[in-house]
Short mmCIF file of C-alpha atoms in Angstrom, two decimals:
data_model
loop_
_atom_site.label_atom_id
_atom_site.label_comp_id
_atom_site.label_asym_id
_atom_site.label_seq_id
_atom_site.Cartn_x
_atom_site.Cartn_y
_atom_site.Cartn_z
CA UNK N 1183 73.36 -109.34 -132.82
CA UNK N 1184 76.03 -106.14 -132.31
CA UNK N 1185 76.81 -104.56 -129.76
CA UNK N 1186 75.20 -101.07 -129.41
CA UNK N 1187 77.69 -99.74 -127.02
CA UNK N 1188 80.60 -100.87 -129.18
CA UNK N 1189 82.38 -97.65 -130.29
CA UNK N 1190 83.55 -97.96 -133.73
CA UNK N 1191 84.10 -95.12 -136.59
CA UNK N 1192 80.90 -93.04 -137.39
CA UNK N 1193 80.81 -90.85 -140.64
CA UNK N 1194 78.20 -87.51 -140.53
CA UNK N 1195 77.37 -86.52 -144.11
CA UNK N 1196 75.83 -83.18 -145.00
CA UNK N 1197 75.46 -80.49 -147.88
CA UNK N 1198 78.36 -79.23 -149.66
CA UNK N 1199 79.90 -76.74 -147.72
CA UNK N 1200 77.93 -77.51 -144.41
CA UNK N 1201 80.38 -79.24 -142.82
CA UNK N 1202 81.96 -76.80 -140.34
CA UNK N 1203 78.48 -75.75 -139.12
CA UNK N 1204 78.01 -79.47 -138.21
CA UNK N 1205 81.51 -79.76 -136.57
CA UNK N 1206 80.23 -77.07 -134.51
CA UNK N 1207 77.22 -78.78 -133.73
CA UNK N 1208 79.12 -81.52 -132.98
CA UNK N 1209 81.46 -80.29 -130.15
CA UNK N 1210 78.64 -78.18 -128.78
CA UNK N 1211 77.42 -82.19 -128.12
CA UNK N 1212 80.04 -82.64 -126.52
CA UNK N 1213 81.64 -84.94 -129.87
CA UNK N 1214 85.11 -84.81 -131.11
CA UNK N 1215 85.27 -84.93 -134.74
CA UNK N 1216 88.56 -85.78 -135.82
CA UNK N 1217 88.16 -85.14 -139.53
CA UNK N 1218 86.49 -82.38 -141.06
CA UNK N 1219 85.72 -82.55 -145.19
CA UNK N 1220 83.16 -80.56 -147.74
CA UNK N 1221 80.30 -83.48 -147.04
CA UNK N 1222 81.23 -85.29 -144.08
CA UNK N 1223 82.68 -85.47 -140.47
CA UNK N 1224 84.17 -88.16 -139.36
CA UNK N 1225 84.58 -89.50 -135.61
CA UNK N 1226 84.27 -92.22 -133.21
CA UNK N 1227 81.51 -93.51 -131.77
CA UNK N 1228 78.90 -96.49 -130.46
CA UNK N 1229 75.34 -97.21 -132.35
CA UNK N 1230 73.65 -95.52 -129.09
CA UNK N 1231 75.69 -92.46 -129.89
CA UNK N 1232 74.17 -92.78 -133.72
CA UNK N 1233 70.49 -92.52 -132.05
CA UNK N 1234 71.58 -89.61 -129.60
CA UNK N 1235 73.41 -88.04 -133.32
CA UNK N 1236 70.09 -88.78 -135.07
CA UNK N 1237 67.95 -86.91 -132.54
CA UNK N 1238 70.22 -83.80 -131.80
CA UNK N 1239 71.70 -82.44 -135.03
CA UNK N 1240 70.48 -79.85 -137.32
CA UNK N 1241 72.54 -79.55 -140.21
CA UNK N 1242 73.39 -82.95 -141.13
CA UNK N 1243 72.17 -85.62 -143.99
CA UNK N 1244 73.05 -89.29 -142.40
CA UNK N 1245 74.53 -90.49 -139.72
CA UNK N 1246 76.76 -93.82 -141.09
CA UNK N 1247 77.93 -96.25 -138.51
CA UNK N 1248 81.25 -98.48 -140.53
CA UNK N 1249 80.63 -102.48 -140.66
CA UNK N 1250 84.01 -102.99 -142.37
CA UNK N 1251 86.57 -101.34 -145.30
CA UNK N 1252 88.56 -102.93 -147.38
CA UNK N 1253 91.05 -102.69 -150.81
CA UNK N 1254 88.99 -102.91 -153.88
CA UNK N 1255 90.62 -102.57 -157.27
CA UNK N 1256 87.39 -104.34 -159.66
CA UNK N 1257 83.89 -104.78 -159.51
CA UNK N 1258 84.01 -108.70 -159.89
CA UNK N 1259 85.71 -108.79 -156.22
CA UNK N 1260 83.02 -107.16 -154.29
CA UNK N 1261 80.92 -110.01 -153.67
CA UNK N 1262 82.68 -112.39 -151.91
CA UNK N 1263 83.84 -109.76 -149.85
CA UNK N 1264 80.19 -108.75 -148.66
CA UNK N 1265 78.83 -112.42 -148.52
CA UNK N 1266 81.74 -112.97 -145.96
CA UNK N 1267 80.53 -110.36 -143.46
CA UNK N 1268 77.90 -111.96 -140.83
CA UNK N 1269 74.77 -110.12 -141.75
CA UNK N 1270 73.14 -112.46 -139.67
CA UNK N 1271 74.07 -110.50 -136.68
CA UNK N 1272 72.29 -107.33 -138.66
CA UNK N 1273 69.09 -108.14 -139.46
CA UNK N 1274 67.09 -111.23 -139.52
CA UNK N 1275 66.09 -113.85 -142.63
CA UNK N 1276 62.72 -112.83 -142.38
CA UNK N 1277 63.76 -109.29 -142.50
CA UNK N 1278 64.18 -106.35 -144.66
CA UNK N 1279 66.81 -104.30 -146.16
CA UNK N 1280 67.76 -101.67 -148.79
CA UNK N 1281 71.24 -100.64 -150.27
CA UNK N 1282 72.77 -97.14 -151.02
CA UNK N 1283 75.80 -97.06 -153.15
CA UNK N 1284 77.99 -93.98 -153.65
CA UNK N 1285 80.66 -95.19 -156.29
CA UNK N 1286 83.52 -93.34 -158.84
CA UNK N 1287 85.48 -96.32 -160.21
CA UNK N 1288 86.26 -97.01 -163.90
CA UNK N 1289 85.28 -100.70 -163.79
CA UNK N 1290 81.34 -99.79 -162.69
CA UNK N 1291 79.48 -97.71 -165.10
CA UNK N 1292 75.93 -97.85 -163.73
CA UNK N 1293 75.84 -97.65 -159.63
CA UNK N 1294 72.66 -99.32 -159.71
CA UNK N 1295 74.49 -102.72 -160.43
CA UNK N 1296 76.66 -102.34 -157.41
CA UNK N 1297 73.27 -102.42 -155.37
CA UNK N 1298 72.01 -105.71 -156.93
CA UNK N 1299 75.69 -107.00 -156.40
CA UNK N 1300 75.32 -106.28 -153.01
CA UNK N 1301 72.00 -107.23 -152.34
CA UNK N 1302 72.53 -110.65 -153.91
CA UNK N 1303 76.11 -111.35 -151.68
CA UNK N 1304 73.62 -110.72 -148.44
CA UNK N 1305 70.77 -112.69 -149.89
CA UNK N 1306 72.96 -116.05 -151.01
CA UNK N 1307 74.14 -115.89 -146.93
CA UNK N 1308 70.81 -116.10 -145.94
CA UNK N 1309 70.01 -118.78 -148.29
CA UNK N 1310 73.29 -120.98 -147.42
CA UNK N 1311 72.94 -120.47 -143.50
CA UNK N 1312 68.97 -120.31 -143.19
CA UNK N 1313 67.40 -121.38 -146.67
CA UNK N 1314 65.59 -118.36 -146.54
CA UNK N 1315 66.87 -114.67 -147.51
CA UNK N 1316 65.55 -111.21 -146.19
CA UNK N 1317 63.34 -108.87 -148.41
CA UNK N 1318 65.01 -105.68 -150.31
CA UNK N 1319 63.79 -103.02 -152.00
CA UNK N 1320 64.73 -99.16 -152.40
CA UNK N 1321 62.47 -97.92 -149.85
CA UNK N 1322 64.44 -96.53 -146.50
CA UNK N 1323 61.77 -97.70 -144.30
CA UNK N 1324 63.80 -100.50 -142.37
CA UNK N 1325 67.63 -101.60 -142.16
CA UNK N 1326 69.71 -99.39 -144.60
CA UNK N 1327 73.34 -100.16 -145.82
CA UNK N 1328 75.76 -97.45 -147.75
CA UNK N 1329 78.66 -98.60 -149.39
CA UNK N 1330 81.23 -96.10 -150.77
CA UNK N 1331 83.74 -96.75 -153.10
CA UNK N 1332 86.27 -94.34 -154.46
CA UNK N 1333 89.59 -95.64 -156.35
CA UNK N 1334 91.35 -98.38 -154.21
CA UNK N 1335 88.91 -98.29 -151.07
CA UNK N 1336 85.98 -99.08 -150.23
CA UNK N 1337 83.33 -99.25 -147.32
CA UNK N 1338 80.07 -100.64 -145.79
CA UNK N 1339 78.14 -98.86 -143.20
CA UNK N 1340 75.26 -99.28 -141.31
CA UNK N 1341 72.92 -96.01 -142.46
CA UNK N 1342 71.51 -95.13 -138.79
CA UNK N 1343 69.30 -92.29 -140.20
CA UNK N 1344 67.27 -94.02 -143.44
CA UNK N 1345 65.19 -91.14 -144.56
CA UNK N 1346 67.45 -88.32 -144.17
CA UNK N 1347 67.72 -85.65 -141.50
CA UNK N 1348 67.68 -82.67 -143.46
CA UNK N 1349 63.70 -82.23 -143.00
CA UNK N 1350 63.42 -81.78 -139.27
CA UNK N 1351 59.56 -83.15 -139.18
CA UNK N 1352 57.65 -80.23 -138.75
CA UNK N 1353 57.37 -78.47 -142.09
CA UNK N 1354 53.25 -79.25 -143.08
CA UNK N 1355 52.95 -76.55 -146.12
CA UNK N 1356 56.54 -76.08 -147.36
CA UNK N 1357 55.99 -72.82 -149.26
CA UNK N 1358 56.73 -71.51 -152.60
CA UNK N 1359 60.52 -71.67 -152.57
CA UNK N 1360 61.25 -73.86 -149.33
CA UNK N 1361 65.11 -73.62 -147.85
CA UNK N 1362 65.92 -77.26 -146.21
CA UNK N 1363 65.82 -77.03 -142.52
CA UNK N 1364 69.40 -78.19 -142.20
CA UNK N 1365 70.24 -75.36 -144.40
CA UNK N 1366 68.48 -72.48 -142.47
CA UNK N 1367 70.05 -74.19 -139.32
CA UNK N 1368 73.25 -74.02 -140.78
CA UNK N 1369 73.03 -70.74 -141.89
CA UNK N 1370 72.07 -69.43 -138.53
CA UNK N 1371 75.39 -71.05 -136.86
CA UNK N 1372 77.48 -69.77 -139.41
CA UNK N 1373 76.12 -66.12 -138.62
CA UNK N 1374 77.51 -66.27 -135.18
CA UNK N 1375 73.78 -65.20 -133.88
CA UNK N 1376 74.05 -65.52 -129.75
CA UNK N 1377 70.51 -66.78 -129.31
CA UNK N 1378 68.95 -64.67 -126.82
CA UNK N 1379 69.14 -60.86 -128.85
CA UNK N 1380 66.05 -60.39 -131.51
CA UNK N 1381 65.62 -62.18 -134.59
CA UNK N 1382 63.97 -60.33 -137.10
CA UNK N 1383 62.74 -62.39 -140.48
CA UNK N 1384 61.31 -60.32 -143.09
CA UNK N 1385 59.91 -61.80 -146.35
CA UNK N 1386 59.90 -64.99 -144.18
CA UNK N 1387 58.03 -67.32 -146.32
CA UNK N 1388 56.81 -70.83 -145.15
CA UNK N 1389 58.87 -69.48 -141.43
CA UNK N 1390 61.75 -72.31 -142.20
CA UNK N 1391 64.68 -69.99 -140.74
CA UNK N 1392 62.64 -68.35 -137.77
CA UNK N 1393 61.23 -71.82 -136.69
CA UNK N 1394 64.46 -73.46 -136.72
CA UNK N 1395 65.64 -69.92 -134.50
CA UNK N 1396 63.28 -70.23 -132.11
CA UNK N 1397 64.17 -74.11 -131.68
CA UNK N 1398 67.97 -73.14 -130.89
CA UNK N 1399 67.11 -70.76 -128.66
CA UNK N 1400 64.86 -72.90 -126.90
CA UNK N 1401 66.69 -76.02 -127.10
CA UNK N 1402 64.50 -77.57 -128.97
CA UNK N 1403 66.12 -80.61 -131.41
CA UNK N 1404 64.95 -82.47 -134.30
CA UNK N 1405 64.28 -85.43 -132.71
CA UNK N 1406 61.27 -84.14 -130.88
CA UNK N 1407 59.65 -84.58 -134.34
CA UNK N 1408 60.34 -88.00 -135.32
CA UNK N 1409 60.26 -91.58 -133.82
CA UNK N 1410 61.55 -94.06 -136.98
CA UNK N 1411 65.26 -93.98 -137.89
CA UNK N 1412 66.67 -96.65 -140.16
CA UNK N 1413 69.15 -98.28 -136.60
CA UNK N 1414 65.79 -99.45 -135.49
CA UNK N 1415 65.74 -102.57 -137.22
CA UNK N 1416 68.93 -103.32 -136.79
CA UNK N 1417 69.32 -106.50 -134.47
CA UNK N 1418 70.26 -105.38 -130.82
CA UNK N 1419 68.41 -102.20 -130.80
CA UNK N 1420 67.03 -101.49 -127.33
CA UNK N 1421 63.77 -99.26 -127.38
CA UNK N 1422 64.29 -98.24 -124.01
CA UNK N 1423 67.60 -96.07 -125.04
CA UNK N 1424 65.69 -94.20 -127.73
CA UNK N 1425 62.01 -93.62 -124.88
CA UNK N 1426 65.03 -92.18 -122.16
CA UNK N 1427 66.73 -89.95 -125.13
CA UNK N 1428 63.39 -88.77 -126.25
CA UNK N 1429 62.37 -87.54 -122.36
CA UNK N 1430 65.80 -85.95 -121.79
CA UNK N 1431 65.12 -84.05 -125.25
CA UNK N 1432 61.69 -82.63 -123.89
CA UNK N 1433 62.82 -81.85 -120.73
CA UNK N 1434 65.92 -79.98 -122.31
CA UNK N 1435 63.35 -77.10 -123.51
CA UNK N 1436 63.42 -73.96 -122.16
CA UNK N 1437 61.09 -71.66 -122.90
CA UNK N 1438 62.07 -67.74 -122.42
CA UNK N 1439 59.73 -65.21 -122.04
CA UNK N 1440 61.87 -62.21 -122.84
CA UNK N 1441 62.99 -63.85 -126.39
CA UNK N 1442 61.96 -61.52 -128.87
CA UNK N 1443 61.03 -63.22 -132.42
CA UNK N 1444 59.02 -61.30 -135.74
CA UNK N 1445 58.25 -62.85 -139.06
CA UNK N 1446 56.58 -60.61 -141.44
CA UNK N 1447 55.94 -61.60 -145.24
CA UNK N 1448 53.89 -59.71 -147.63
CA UNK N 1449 51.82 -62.50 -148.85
CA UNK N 1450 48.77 -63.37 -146.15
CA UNK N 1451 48.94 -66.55 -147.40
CA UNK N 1452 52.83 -67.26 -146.75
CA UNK N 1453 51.88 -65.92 -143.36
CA UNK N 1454 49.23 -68.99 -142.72
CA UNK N 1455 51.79 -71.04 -143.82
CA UNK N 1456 54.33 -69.99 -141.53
CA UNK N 1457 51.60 -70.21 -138.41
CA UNK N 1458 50.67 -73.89 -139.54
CA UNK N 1459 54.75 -75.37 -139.52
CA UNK N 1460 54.94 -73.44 -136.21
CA UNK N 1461 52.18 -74.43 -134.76
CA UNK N 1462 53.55 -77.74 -135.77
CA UNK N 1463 56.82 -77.15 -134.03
CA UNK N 1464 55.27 -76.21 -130.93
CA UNK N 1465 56.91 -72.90 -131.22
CA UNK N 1466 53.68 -70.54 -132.78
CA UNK N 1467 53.33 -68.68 -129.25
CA UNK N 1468 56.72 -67.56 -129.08
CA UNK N 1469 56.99 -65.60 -132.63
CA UNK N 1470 55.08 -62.48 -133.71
CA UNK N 1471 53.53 -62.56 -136.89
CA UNK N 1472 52.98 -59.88 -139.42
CA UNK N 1473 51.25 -59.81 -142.84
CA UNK N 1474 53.35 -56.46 -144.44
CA UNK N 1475 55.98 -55.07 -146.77
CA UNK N 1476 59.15 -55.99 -145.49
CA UNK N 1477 59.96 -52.26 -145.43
CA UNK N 1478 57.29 -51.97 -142.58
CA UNK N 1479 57.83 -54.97 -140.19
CA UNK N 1480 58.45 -54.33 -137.10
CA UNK N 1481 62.00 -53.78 -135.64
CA UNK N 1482 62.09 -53.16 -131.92
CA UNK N 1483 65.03 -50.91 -130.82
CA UNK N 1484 67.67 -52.67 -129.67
CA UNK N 1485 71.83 -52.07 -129.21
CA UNK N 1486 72.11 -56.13 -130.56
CA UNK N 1487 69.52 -57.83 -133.11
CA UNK N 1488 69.76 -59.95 -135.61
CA UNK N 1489 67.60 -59.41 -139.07
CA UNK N 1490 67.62 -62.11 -141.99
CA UNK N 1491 66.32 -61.69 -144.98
CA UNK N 1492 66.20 -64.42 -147.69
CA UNK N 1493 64.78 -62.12 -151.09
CA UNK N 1494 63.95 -64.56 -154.57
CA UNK N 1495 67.28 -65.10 -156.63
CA UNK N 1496 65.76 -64.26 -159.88
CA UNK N 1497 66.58 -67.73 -162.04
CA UNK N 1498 64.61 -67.25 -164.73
CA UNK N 1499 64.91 -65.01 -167.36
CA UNK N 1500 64.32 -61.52 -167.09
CA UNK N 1501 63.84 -61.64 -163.43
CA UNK N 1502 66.84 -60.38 -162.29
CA UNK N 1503 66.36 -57.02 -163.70
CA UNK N 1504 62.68 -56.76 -162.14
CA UNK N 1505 64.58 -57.28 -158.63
CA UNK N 1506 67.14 -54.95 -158.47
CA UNK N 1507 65.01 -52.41 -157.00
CA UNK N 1508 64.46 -55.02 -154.28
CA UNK N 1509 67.54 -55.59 -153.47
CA UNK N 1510 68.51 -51.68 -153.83
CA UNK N 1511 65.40 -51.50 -150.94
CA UNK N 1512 66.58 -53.81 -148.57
CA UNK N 1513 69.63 -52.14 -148.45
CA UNK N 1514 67.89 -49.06 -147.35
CA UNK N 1515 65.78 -50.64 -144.88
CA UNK N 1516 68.95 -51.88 -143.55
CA UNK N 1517 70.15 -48.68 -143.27
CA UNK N 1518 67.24 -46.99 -142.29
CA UNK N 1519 65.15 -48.58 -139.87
CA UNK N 1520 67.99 -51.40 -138.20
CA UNK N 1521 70.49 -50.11 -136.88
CA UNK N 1522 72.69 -51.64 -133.71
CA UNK N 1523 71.82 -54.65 -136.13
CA UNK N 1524 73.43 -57.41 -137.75
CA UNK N 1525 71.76 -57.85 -140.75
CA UNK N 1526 71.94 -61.17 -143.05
CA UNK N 1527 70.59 -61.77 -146.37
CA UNK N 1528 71.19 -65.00 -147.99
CA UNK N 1529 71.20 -65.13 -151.74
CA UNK N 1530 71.93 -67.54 -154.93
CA UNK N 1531 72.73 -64.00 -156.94
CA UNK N 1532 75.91 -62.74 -156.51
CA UNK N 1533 75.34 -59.50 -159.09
CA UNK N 1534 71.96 -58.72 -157.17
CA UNK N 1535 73.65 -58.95 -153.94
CA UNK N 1536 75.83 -56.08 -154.96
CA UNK N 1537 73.23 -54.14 -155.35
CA UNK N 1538 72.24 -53.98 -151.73
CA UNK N 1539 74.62 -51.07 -151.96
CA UNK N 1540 76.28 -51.85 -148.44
CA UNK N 1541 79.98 -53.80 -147.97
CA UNK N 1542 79.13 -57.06 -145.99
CA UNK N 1543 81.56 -57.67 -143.14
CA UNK N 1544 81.63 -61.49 -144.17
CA UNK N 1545 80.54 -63.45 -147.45
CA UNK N 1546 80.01 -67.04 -146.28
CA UNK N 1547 79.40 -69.31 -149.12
CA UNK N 1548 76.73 -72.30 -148.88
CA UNK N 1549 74.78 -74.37 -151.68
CA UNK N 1550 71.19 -74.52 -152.07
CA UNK N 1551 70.62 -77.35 -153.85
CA UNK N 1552 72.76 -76.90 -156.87
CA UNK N 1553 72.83 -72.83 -156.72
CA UNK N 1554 75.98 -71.39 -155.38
CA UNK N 1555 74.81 -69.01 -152.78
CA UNK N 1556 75.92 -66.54 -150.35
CA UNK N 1557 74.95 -65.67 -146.74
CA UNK N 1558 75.67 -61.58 -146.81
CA UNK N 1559 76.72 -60.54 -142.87
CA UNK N 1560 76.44 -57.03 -142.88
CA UNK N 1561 77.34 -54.41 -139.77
CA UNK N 1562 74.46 -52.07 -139.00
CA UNK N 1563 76.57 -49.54 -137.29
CA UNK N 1564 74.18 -47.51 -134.86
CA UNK N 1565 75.49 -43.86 -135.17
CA UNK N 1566 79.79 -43.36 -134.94
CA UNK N 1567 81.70 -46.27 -135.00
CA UNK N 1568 84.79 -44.24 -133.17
CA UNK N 1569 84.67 -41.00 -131.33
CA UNK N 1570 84.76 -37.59 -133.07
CA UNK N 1571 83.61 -39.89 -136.42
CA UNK N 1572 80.33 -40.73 -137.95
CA UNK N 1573 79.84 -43.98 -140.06
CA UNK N 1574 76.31 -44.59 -142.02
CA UNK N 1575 74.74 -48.14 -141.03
CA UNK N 1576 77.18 -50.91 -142.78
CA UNK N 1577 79.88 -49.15 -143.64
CA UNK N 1578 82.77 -51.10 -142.98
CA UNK N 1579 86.67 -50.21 -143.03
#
């Protein structure tokens, strides 16, 4: 078996474009990452910090723990190199395993063969050493490996997540148009918010963004919601580590009476939806609810708030048109009824964000899915920006 302590180089992978929001996260843990790329972060690190990574962060995908890299330059090569590493101090022969592989490399044209290849090298081990091999499949249920390969290098990790993190465990009805949890997380770091002022969520949907508010602002982490990560079946795993990690994540919430949370969505039905995954969360009693217009939720006055607004994108055909006025609205309402604000509104339409009619302080770009999108940061100036001047709500220099 491995040693869980043993620090050795962990890779973080996220969404396109998420990976500063996880750096973040990272050093707010108390982690030094000391690379920083579009889908990963890489640092050091010991299995046991995998588990604590696992339970704690918000925005990312995996957490990948390295086993070894090597030079590659052809297909035919990889398999004695993986049949020489000692799985046996992995998993055990009566086991089971499953294989990711992320690979660009002219001399492998379907990825899918790399998995077999590497499946059989940790099979014929088995068979040599025990005259019996472990069990593999494509279900993430038990030990996961993830081998990446790009031009001359390649690498095998231990996959400490399995089933990946971006689902935080407490979505039950996921709406009509769900945003990922590690998205909304990500997009609620990136908007500077402090936390503690109001959070406002018109048109909020199945609640995804103000549920995963009210958990940073009440220290409330993922892991609360989960208790299987791939590392389990790894050989050496102590349950003890993960039963102390999950009481020091329960006792880290902190419940404030004075935090001020509203969702409001037109549809009654969106609303139920947005009760059940709080309720689910644990977090139902904290946030008002409102079945309205977004035009008529309510904004309590305030000299720092923060309101975030994620309207449809209008994808299909024709249905960009019909939402101009929407957009055209919000700006308004902006304008109108929040001021001392900061307002956000995160769309995957560029031409309909423009017609908001207000200049946003800060365009920060994200990916949902495959849509390029953009969270909007606008300035909701509360009367004159400078003395003997007056500026309307979001008008910016």
């Amino acid at each position: 078996m491995i040693d869980f302590t043993q620090t050795g180089r962990l890779v973080i992978t996220c969404y396109d474009r998420n990976a500063p929001f996880l750096e973040s996260e990272l050093l707010e843990l108390g982690f030094q990452p000391e690379g920083v790329f579009r889908t990963h972060v890489e640092l050091k690190g010991s299995l046991n910090d995998c588990l604590f990574l696992n339970m704690h962060l918000r925005t990312a995908s995996h957490v990948l723990y390295e086993i070894q890299s090597f030079p590659l330059d052809h297909i035919s090569n990889l398999y004695p190199v993986v049949k020489d590493l000692p799985w046996e101090e992995y998993i055990d022969p009566d086991g089971y395993f499953s294989v990711i592989s992320n690979v660009r490399h002219e001399s492998v044209d379907n990825p899918l063969f790399v998995n077999v290849k590497i499946k059989d090298a940790i099979a014929d081990r088995f068979r040599e050493i025990f005259g019996v091999r472990p069990d593999s499949g494509s279900v993430l249920n038990e030990a996961v490996f993830q081998f990446f390969w790009k031009g001359e290098e390649a690498s095998l990790y231990i996959n400490t997540s399995g089933d990946t993190l971006i689902k935080h465990g407490y979505r039950k009805i996921p709406g009509s148009a769900p945003m990922m949890e590690s998205l909304a997380a990500a997009t609620l770091i990136a908007s500077g918010w402090d936390r503690k002022s109001p959070f406002i969520n018109p048109m909020c949907g199945a609640g995804t963004v103000i549920i995963e508010a009210v958990m940073m602002a009440t220290n409330r982490f993922p892991g609360l919601f989960r208790d299987d990560y791939a590392m389990m079946y790894i050989k050496g795993y102590d349950a003890g580590v993960f039963y102390d990690l999950k009481k020091k994540l329960e006792a880290k919430i902190t419940d404030e009476p004075d935090l001020v949370f509203v969702a409001s969505d037109i549809s009654e039905r969106a609303i139920k939806a947005s009760k059940a995954n709080a309720r689910a969360a644990g977090v139902e009693d904290l946030i008002q609810f409102e079945t309205c217009d977004f035009r008529d939720a309510s904004i309590p006055e305030t000299n720092k708030g923060t309101l975030f607004l994620n309207p449809e994108y209008g994808e299909r055909l024709g249905e960009e048109e019909n939402l101009e006025d929407t957009y055209r609205e919000i700006g308004d309402f902006m304008k109108q009824r929040c001021p001392g604000y900061t307002g956000l509104v995160f769309t995957g339409n560029l031409n309909l964000g423009k017609k908001i009619g207000l200049k946003p302080k800060r365009r920060i770009p994200f990916y949902n899915g495959t849509i390029d999108c953009r969270l909007l940061v606008f300035e909701l100036y509360k009367g004159s920006r400078t003395p003997g001047k007056t500026s309307p709500a979001g008008a910016s220099d």
